[in-house]
Amino acid sequence: MINIRPLSFLLGLFLAVVAGLMLIPAGVSLYHGEGLAEDFFKSASLTAIAALMAVSSGYRSQLTLSTRDLYLFTTLTWIIVSMFAALPFTFYHGISYTDAFFETMSGITTTGSTVLSGLNDTAWSILIWRSLLQWLGGIGFIVMGVAIFPMLNVGGMRLFRTESSDWSDKWMPRTQLIGRGLVKVYLLLTALCCLGYLLAGMTPFEAINHAMTTLSTGGYSTTDSSMTHFSTLAHWNGTLFMFLGGMPMLIYLQMVHMRSLSVWNDQQVKGYLSFVVAASLALAWWLSNAKQLPFFDALTLASFNLVSVVTTTGFASTDYSAWGPAAGVIFFFLMFVGACSGSTSGAIKIFRFQLAGAILHKALKQQIHPSALFPQRYNRRTINEDIVRSLVSFSILFIATIIVLALFLVLTGVDPVSSLTGAITAVTNVGPGLGEVIGPAGNFASLPDSAKWALSLGMLLGRLEIITVAVLFLPSFWRY
Amino acid sequence: MINIRPLSFLLGLFLAVVAGLMLIPAGVSLYHGEGLAEDFFKSASLTAIAALMAVSSGYRSQLTLSTRDLYLFTTLTWIIVSMFAALPFTFYHGISYTDAFFETMSGITTTGSTVLSGLNDTAWSILIWRSLLQWLGGIGFIVMGVAIFPMLNVGGMRLFRTESSDWSDKWMPRTQLIGRGLVKVYLLLTALCCLGYLLAGMTPFEAINHAMTTLSTGGYSTTDSSMTHFSTLAHWNGTLFMFLGGMPMLIYLQMVHMRSLSVWNDQQVKGYLSFVVAASLALAWWLSNAKQLPFFDALTLASFNLVSVVTTTGFASTDYSAWGPAAGVIFFFLMFVGACSGSTSGAIKIFRFQLAGAILHKALKQQIHPSALFPQRYNRRTINEDIVRSLVSFSILFIATIIVLALFLVLTGVDPVSSLTGAITAVTNVGPGLGEVIGPAGNFASLPDSAKWALSLGMLLGRLEIITVAVLFLPSFWRY
Ligand SMILES: [K+]
Ligand SMILES: [K+]
């Protein structure tokens, strides 16, 4: 039996948060005189009614959730929240519900693919709602990553279980404590990022929006040209805070609580930093040669765009397809990388590459010395068979999802490059694809509705590390 | 210490075989009056001298090879044999040594990518030498797959160890016995395929060449248009024998020796057959709808091209890019599939997908029931941690090789589609890529020399399941 009533209660709480947040764009609209406040109030009312119904039909006591409850709850929450959060878009300029849902799912999963164009002329309330969705989705994902994923051992994430269970023995108090700490850190970083953008010359509205979509590695912008027309300083501020957004958020909390920098010995953080620095320098070197740019200019462009793709933010400071054919192939592969586990970023993530590398290194040594023993550790934890198998499962599901999605897209009539990179960018939560249609200079508006729904599903699957959704399709999940 | 002298002896024997085979095109040239016999005699003499030197500097006794010897021997043999087998091409129409080596490596690894065009006007002796290279490479790979790979547990192939060790306890006599059996089966199948092509209307020369390149899943043709202009019957004959070439060759031997059809219960064979039949029907159904073709015509085209890609043969009966954008994406993914382990085909191969599927299914069940035990078997053998880790290592090396190769190609100035699909088609030993340059209707002549050498290395790596070569790069391989 699935435990419907406590799930309903929790879902109601989340919907109440969404309804409350809708008052922010309503306020913006009133202040700015856009006349859209009524739409946001209507959306908020509908969402609040749903929240009330869910809370009252559930109850608070007995919040003991089984593993199966958690799977179902996680998937359903993201879908239902998106269904309601999409409402404000549907009132705007005749946007269809398909487009509204796509934009919302893209926002809340911090993917950042958009169906809107003419952003410069779009109402501020709509723009801030998009940014809020990414900001909310980002912190939601981080808390989920700390509180739920390690318990479920999604994709080898049991590796990170001890870190969070160091603090307390009981799940709820620990989760609440950590959750509050993470929200504070996230707020503080967003404020610092906003300040940086202000100092770099953005208007307050631009700075607030971009800060929210930078920290959440979401990538929504307030202009069609994304970050292109902002200053060099704004680029570096973006690079810094996208990088920080790609860090395991828990690390910051540990730094505050343990008052030590020893957490920088974290293997994942070291790998992430080394990769980003080395790859940025290599790309900058190549770019400065290929395009005859001064090295610093090349480094600004290279590091911003590389960090943007690697952290799965998806800002574009330039249409990198203009860098020549090699850039397309490089960015194609970079889309898969991802930043750290426990951050807002999507895709494969650094720790899985490190695990894979460790497994490979051991296997090669074993080929030559079949009977020798090579013990293996990652962040002082043994890489056991469970973790290896989780890694295999994640990889299979990840690749299979992309293949099925790409085939579906191409059969709906989408061109091959858009189909393939669209599937990848959705599942990795990067945002823009490659090519003329959905590349950094394009948007997703022209795709058929069926493709938009499929991509929305792809974003959700990517956000939930796929396996969380995949278990729901096992017949044995529903038997008891 | 690497055991140089017995290795040298064995290498000499292989070179002697190559020298001997060069007499066949020499004979063809004499018979056909092409005036190229002298070139083949020169090449044969040079190869024979090298063979003599190698044999005499080595010795026959003490043929006990260590695991490390086997790794080094395997890689070196393929390279040195290709260096000499390339000689006849260098005498022809001013072909550069780069092109000659590319063509030879492509032949002997049964990849089938070509730098030659105007095949209809190419000397018969050259054409038959290309086909012979694929035929020789095919049987060489099968024997290697039965005799060497399971001993080294390359990419989880220890799974297949028992099958071949059922026969005898000692390695050399067993290998010789099985080797002779496999050569007989391979010869017989080639003869039957040739007969089929003759009955389907090919000329004897066409039938012999295509039979050799069908059974070896190599895909070299005697015309630029590949199989396009042959009859429907020839297509079905090709489909049948490509499929049979993708079977584990040992199965045929077991069928003869054990006089039973129970080997058809082999899990890999069943998976291979099911996949090919289901995918052909699906593709034919789609094609007959998309192109308004009668179903049987669609099935002929679909099954031929699908089997051609899945068995990594790479014949084209039509430029499938003309089937529309969806076909490109479908064939892009099909290039990775591969047929059975123990066949002449390359790429990932069916058993690895089956292993991956089994691991995934278990992992999903484990997500819901963390403490339950789900024992796992493949072909009645337990899927243990060794096999899982081998699978992981193979996958990492396979993907990493393709990525590095694609990046190298695009940096040499090759266009993105050719770079990506060229890297894939080389490592999977399929042959043609996608796109206008190296697609089914193109060839590799226009690529820069550096790209050709890189692709040659890619083909070799793909043929040797990569790990065989990768261990040579471990520092600990060279320490003792
Ligand atoms: K994003
Ligand atoms: K081939």
PDB file of C-alpha atoms in Angstrom, chain A residues 336-452:
ATOM      1  CA  PHE A 336      27.604  15.489 -20.694  1.00  0.00           C
ATOM      2  CA  VAL A 337      30.044  16.464 -17.962  1.00  0.00           C
ATOM      3  CA  GLY A 338      28.091  18.183 -15.172  1.00  0.00           C
ATOM      4  CA  ALA A 339      29.511  19.584 -11.958  1.00  0.00           C
ATOM      5  CA  CYS A 340      29.373  18.136  -8.429  1.00  0.00           C
ATOM      6  CA  SER A 341      26.867  15.899  -6.765  1.00  0.00           C
ATOM      7  CA  GLY A 342      24.904  17.939  -4.220  1.00  0.00           C
ATOM      8  CA  SER A 343      24.872  21.014  -6.437  1.00  0.00           C
ATOM      9  CA  THR A 344      22.121  22.328  -8.691  1.00  0.00           C
ATOM     10  CA  SER A 345      23.842  20.992 -11.802  1.00  0.00           C
ATOM     11  CA  GLY A 346      22.632  18.078 -13.868  1.00  0.00           C
ATOM     12  CA  ALA A 347      24.272  15.637 -16.316  1.00  0.00           C
ATOM     13  CA  ILE A 348      26.729  12.876 -15.419  1.00  0.00           C
ATOM     14  CA  LYS A 349      28.688  14.802 -12.766  1.00  0.00           C
ATOM     15  CA  ILE A 350      32.353  14.752 -11.853  1.00  0.00           C
ATOM     16  CA  PHE A 351      32.226  12.009  -9.209  1.00  0.00           C
ATOM     17  CA  ARG A 352      30.930   9.469 -11.707  1.00  0.00           C
ATOM     18  CA  PHE A 353      33.861  10.178 -14.025  1.00  0.00           C
ATOM     19  CA  GLN A 354      36.217   9.800 -11.096  1.00  0.00           C
ATOM     20  CA  LEU A 355      34.570   6.535 -10.081  1.00  0.00           C
ATOM     21  CA  ALA A 356      34.736   5.305 -13.654  1.00  0.00           C
ATOM     22  CA  GLY A 357      38.395   6.270 -13.884  1.00  0.00           C
ATOM     23  CA  ALA A 358      39.206   4.459 -10.668  1.00  0.00           C
ATOM     24  CA  ILE A 359      37.381   1.335 -11.828  1.00  0.00           C
ATOM     25  CA  LEU A 360      39.169   1.465 -15.172  1.00  0.00           C
ATOM     26  CA  HIS A 361      42.588   1.927 -13.613  1.00  0.00           C
ATOM     27  CA  LYS A 362      42.048  -1.024 -11.340  1.00  0.00           C
ATOM     28  CA  ALA A 363      40.720  -3.166 -14.196  1.00  0.00           C
ATOM     29  CA  LEU A 364      43.757  -2.416 -16.355  1.00  0.00           C
ATOM     30  CA  LYS A 365      46.121  -3.353 -13.550  1.00  0.00           C
ATOM     31  CA  GLN A 366      44.057  -6.471 -12.954  1.00  0.00           C
ATOM     32  CA  GLN A 367      44.442  -7.441 -16.614  1.00  0.00           C
ATOM     33  CA  ILE A 368      48.182  -7.751 -16.093  1.00  0.00           C
ATOM     34  CA  HIS A 369      48.130  -9.099 -12.535  1.00  0.00           C
ATOM     35  CA  PRO A 370      44.920 -11.123 -12.415  1.00  0.00           C
ATOM     36  CA  SER A 371      45.420 -12.447  -8.897  1.00  0.00           C
ATOM     37  CA  ALA A 372      46.662  -9.267  -7.201  1.00  0.00           C
ATOM     38  CA  LEU A 373      44.367  -7.297  -4.879  1.00  0.00           C
ATOM     39  CA  PHE A 374      43.905  -3.602  -5.582  1.00  0.00           C
ATOM     40  CA  PRO A 375      41.682  -2.059  -2.904  1.00  0.00           C
ATOM     41  CA  GLN A 376      39.813   1.031  -4.044  1.00  0.00           C
ATOM     42  CA  ARG A 377      38.564   4.088  -2.269  1.00  0.00           C
ATOM     43  CA  TYR A 378      36.756   7.268  -3.162  1.00  0.00           C
ATOM     44  CA  ASN A 379      36.664  10.030  -0.562  1.00  0.00           C
ATOM     45  CA  ARG A 380      37.827   7.448   1.982  1.00  0.00           C
ATOM     46  CA  ARG A 381      34.937   5.090   1.180  1.00  0.00           C
ATOM     47  CA  THR A 382      35.427   1.698  -0.444  1.00  0.00           C
ATOM     48  CA  ILE A 383      34.138   1.399  -4.006  1.00  0.00           C
ATOM     49  CA  ASN A 384      32.145  -1.754  -3.538  1.00  0.00           C
ATOM     50  CA  GLU A 385      30.071  -3.793  -5.935  1.00  0.00           C
ATOM     51  CA  ASP A 386      26.874  -1.904  -5.045  1.00  0.00           C
ATOM     52  CA  ILE A 387      28.413   1.358  -6.141  1.00  0.00           C
ATOM     53  CA  VAL A 388      29.814  -0.115  -9.344  1.00  0.00           C
ATOM     54  CA  ARG A 389      26.416  -1.538 -10.230  1.00  0.00           C
ATOM     55  CA  SER A 390      24.670   1.743  -9.412  1.00  0.00           C
ATOM     56  CA  LEU A 391      27.082   3.501 -11.734  1.00  0.00           C
ATOM     57  CA  VAL A 392      26.338   0.988 -14.489  1.00  0.00           C
ATOM     58  CA  SER A 393      22.595   1.401 -13.998  1.00  0.00           C
ATOM     59  CA  PHE A 394      22.761   5.172 -14.079  1.00  0.00           C
ATOM     60  CA  SER A 395      24.853   5.125 -17.258  1.00  0.00           C
ATOM     61  CA  ILE A 396      22.540   2.714 -19.040  1.00  0.00           C
ATOM     62  CA  LEU A 397      19.418   4.651 -18.110  1.00  0.00           C
ATOM     63  CA  PHE A 398      21.045   7.954 -18.967  1.00  0.00           C
ATOM     64  CA  ILE A 399      22.139   6.829 -22.428  1.00  0.00           C
ATOM     65  CA  ALA A 400      18.957   4.884 -23.134  1.00  0.00           C
ATOM     66  CA  THR A 401      16.798   7.884 -22.206  1.00  0.00           C
ATOM     67  CA  ILE A 402      18.747  10.129 -24.565  1.00  0.00           C
ATOM     68  CA  ILE A 403      18.523   7.590 -27.405  1.00  0.00           C
ATOM     69  CA  VAL A 404      14.790   6.995 -27.012  1.00  0.00           C
ATOM     70  CA  LEU A 405      14.114  10.719 -26.700  1.00  0.00           C
ATOM     71  CA  ALA A 406      16.257  11.565 -29.748  1.00  0.00           C
ATOM     72  CA  LEU A 407      14.516   8.899 -31.837  1.00  0.00           C
ATOM     73  CA  PHE A 408      11.118  10.165 -30.722  1.00  0.00           C
ATOM     74  CA  LEU A 409      12.038  13.744 -31.604  1.00  0.00           C
ATOM     75  CA  VAL A 410      13.357  12.881 -35.057  1.00  0.00           C
ATOM     76  CA  LEU A 411      10.208  10.869 -35.769  1.00  0.00           C
ATOM     77  CA  THR A 412       8.066  13.913 -34.903  1.00  0.00           C
ATOM     78  CA  GLY A 413       9.895  15.673 -37.746  1.00  0.00           C
ATOM     79  CA  VAL A 414      12.558  17.580 -35.801  1.00  0.00           C
ATOM     80  CA  ASP A 415      15.868  17.796 -37.690  1.00  0.00           C
ATOM     81  CA  PRO A 416      18.621  15.322 -36.661  1.00  0.00           C
ATOM     82  CA  VAL A 417      21.004  17.785 -34.975  1.00  0.00           C
ATOM     83  CA  SER A 418      18.186  19.364 -32.962  1.00  0.00           C
ATOM     84  CA  SER A 419      16.808  15.930 -32.085  1.00  0.00           C
ATOM     85  CA  LEU A 420      20.091  14.580 -30.811  1.00  0.00           C
ATOM     86  CA  THR A 421      21.316  17.691 -29.008  1.00  0.00           C
ATOM     87  CA  GLY A 422      17.783  18.528 -27.830  1.00  0.00           C
ATOM     88  CA  ALA A 423      17.517  15.128 -26.175  1.00  0.00           C
ATOM     89  CA  ILE A 424      20.946  15.567 -24.594  1.00  0.00           C
ATOM     90  CA  THR A 425      20.358  19.117 -23.404  1.00  0.00           C
ATOM     91  CA  ALA A 426      17.023  18.144 -21.836  1.00  0.00           C
ATOM     92  CA  VAL A 427      18.289  15.064 -19.996  1.00  0.00           C
ATOM     93  CA  THR A 428      21.476  16.828 -18.856  1.00  0.00           C
ATOM     94  CA  ASN A 429      19.446  19.931 -17.841  1.00  0.00           C
ATOM     95  CA  VAL A 430      21.860  22.167 -19.766  1.00  0.00           C
ATOM     96  CA  GLY A 431      19.247  24.158 -21.686  1.00  0.00           C
ATOM     97  CA  PRO A 432      20.313  25.200 -25.170  1.00  0.00           C
ATOM     98  CA  GLY A 433      21.165  22.577 -27.790  1.00  0.00           C
ATOM     99  CA  LEU A 434      23.365  22.911 -30.859  1.00  0.00           C
ATOM    100  CA  GLY A 435      22.414  23.974 -34.369  1.00  0.00           C
ATOM    101  CA  GLU A 436      20.317  26.774 -35.762  1.00  0.00           C
ATOM    102  CA  VAL A 437      16.950  25.844 -34.271  1.00  0.00           C
ATOM    103  CA  ILE A 438      17.653  25.189 -30.593  1.00  0.00           C
ATOM    104  CA  GLY A 439      21.286  26.368 -30.385  1.00  0.00           C
ATOM    105  CA  PRO A 440      22.506  29.216 -28.146  1.00  0.00           C
ATOM    106  CA  ALA A 441      20.995  31.697 -30.585  1.00  0.00           C
ATOM    107  CA  GLY A 442      17.653  29.925 -31.008  1.00  0.00           C
ATOM    108  CA  ASN A 443      14.737  28.690 -28.917  1.00  0.00           C
ATOM    109  CA  PHE A 444      12.335  25.763 -28.662  1.00  0.00           C
ATOM    110  CA  ALA A 445       9.160  27.548 -29.821  1.00  0.00           C
ATOM    111  CA  SER A 446       9.070  26.016 -33.302  1.00  0.00           C
ATOM    112  CA  LEU A 447       9.103  22.373 -32.164  1.00  0.00           C
ATOM    113  CA  PRO A 448       5.860  20.381 -32.399  1.00  0.00           C
ATOM    114  CA  ASP A 449       3.806  19.984 -29.197  1.00  0.00           C
ATOM    115  CA  SER A 450       4.591  16.279 -28.893  1.00  0.00           C
ATOM    116  CA  ALA A 451       8.305  17.117 -28.936  1.00  0.00           C
ATOM    117  CA  LYS A 452       7.795  19.688 -26.184  1.00  0.00           C
TER     118      LYS A 452
END
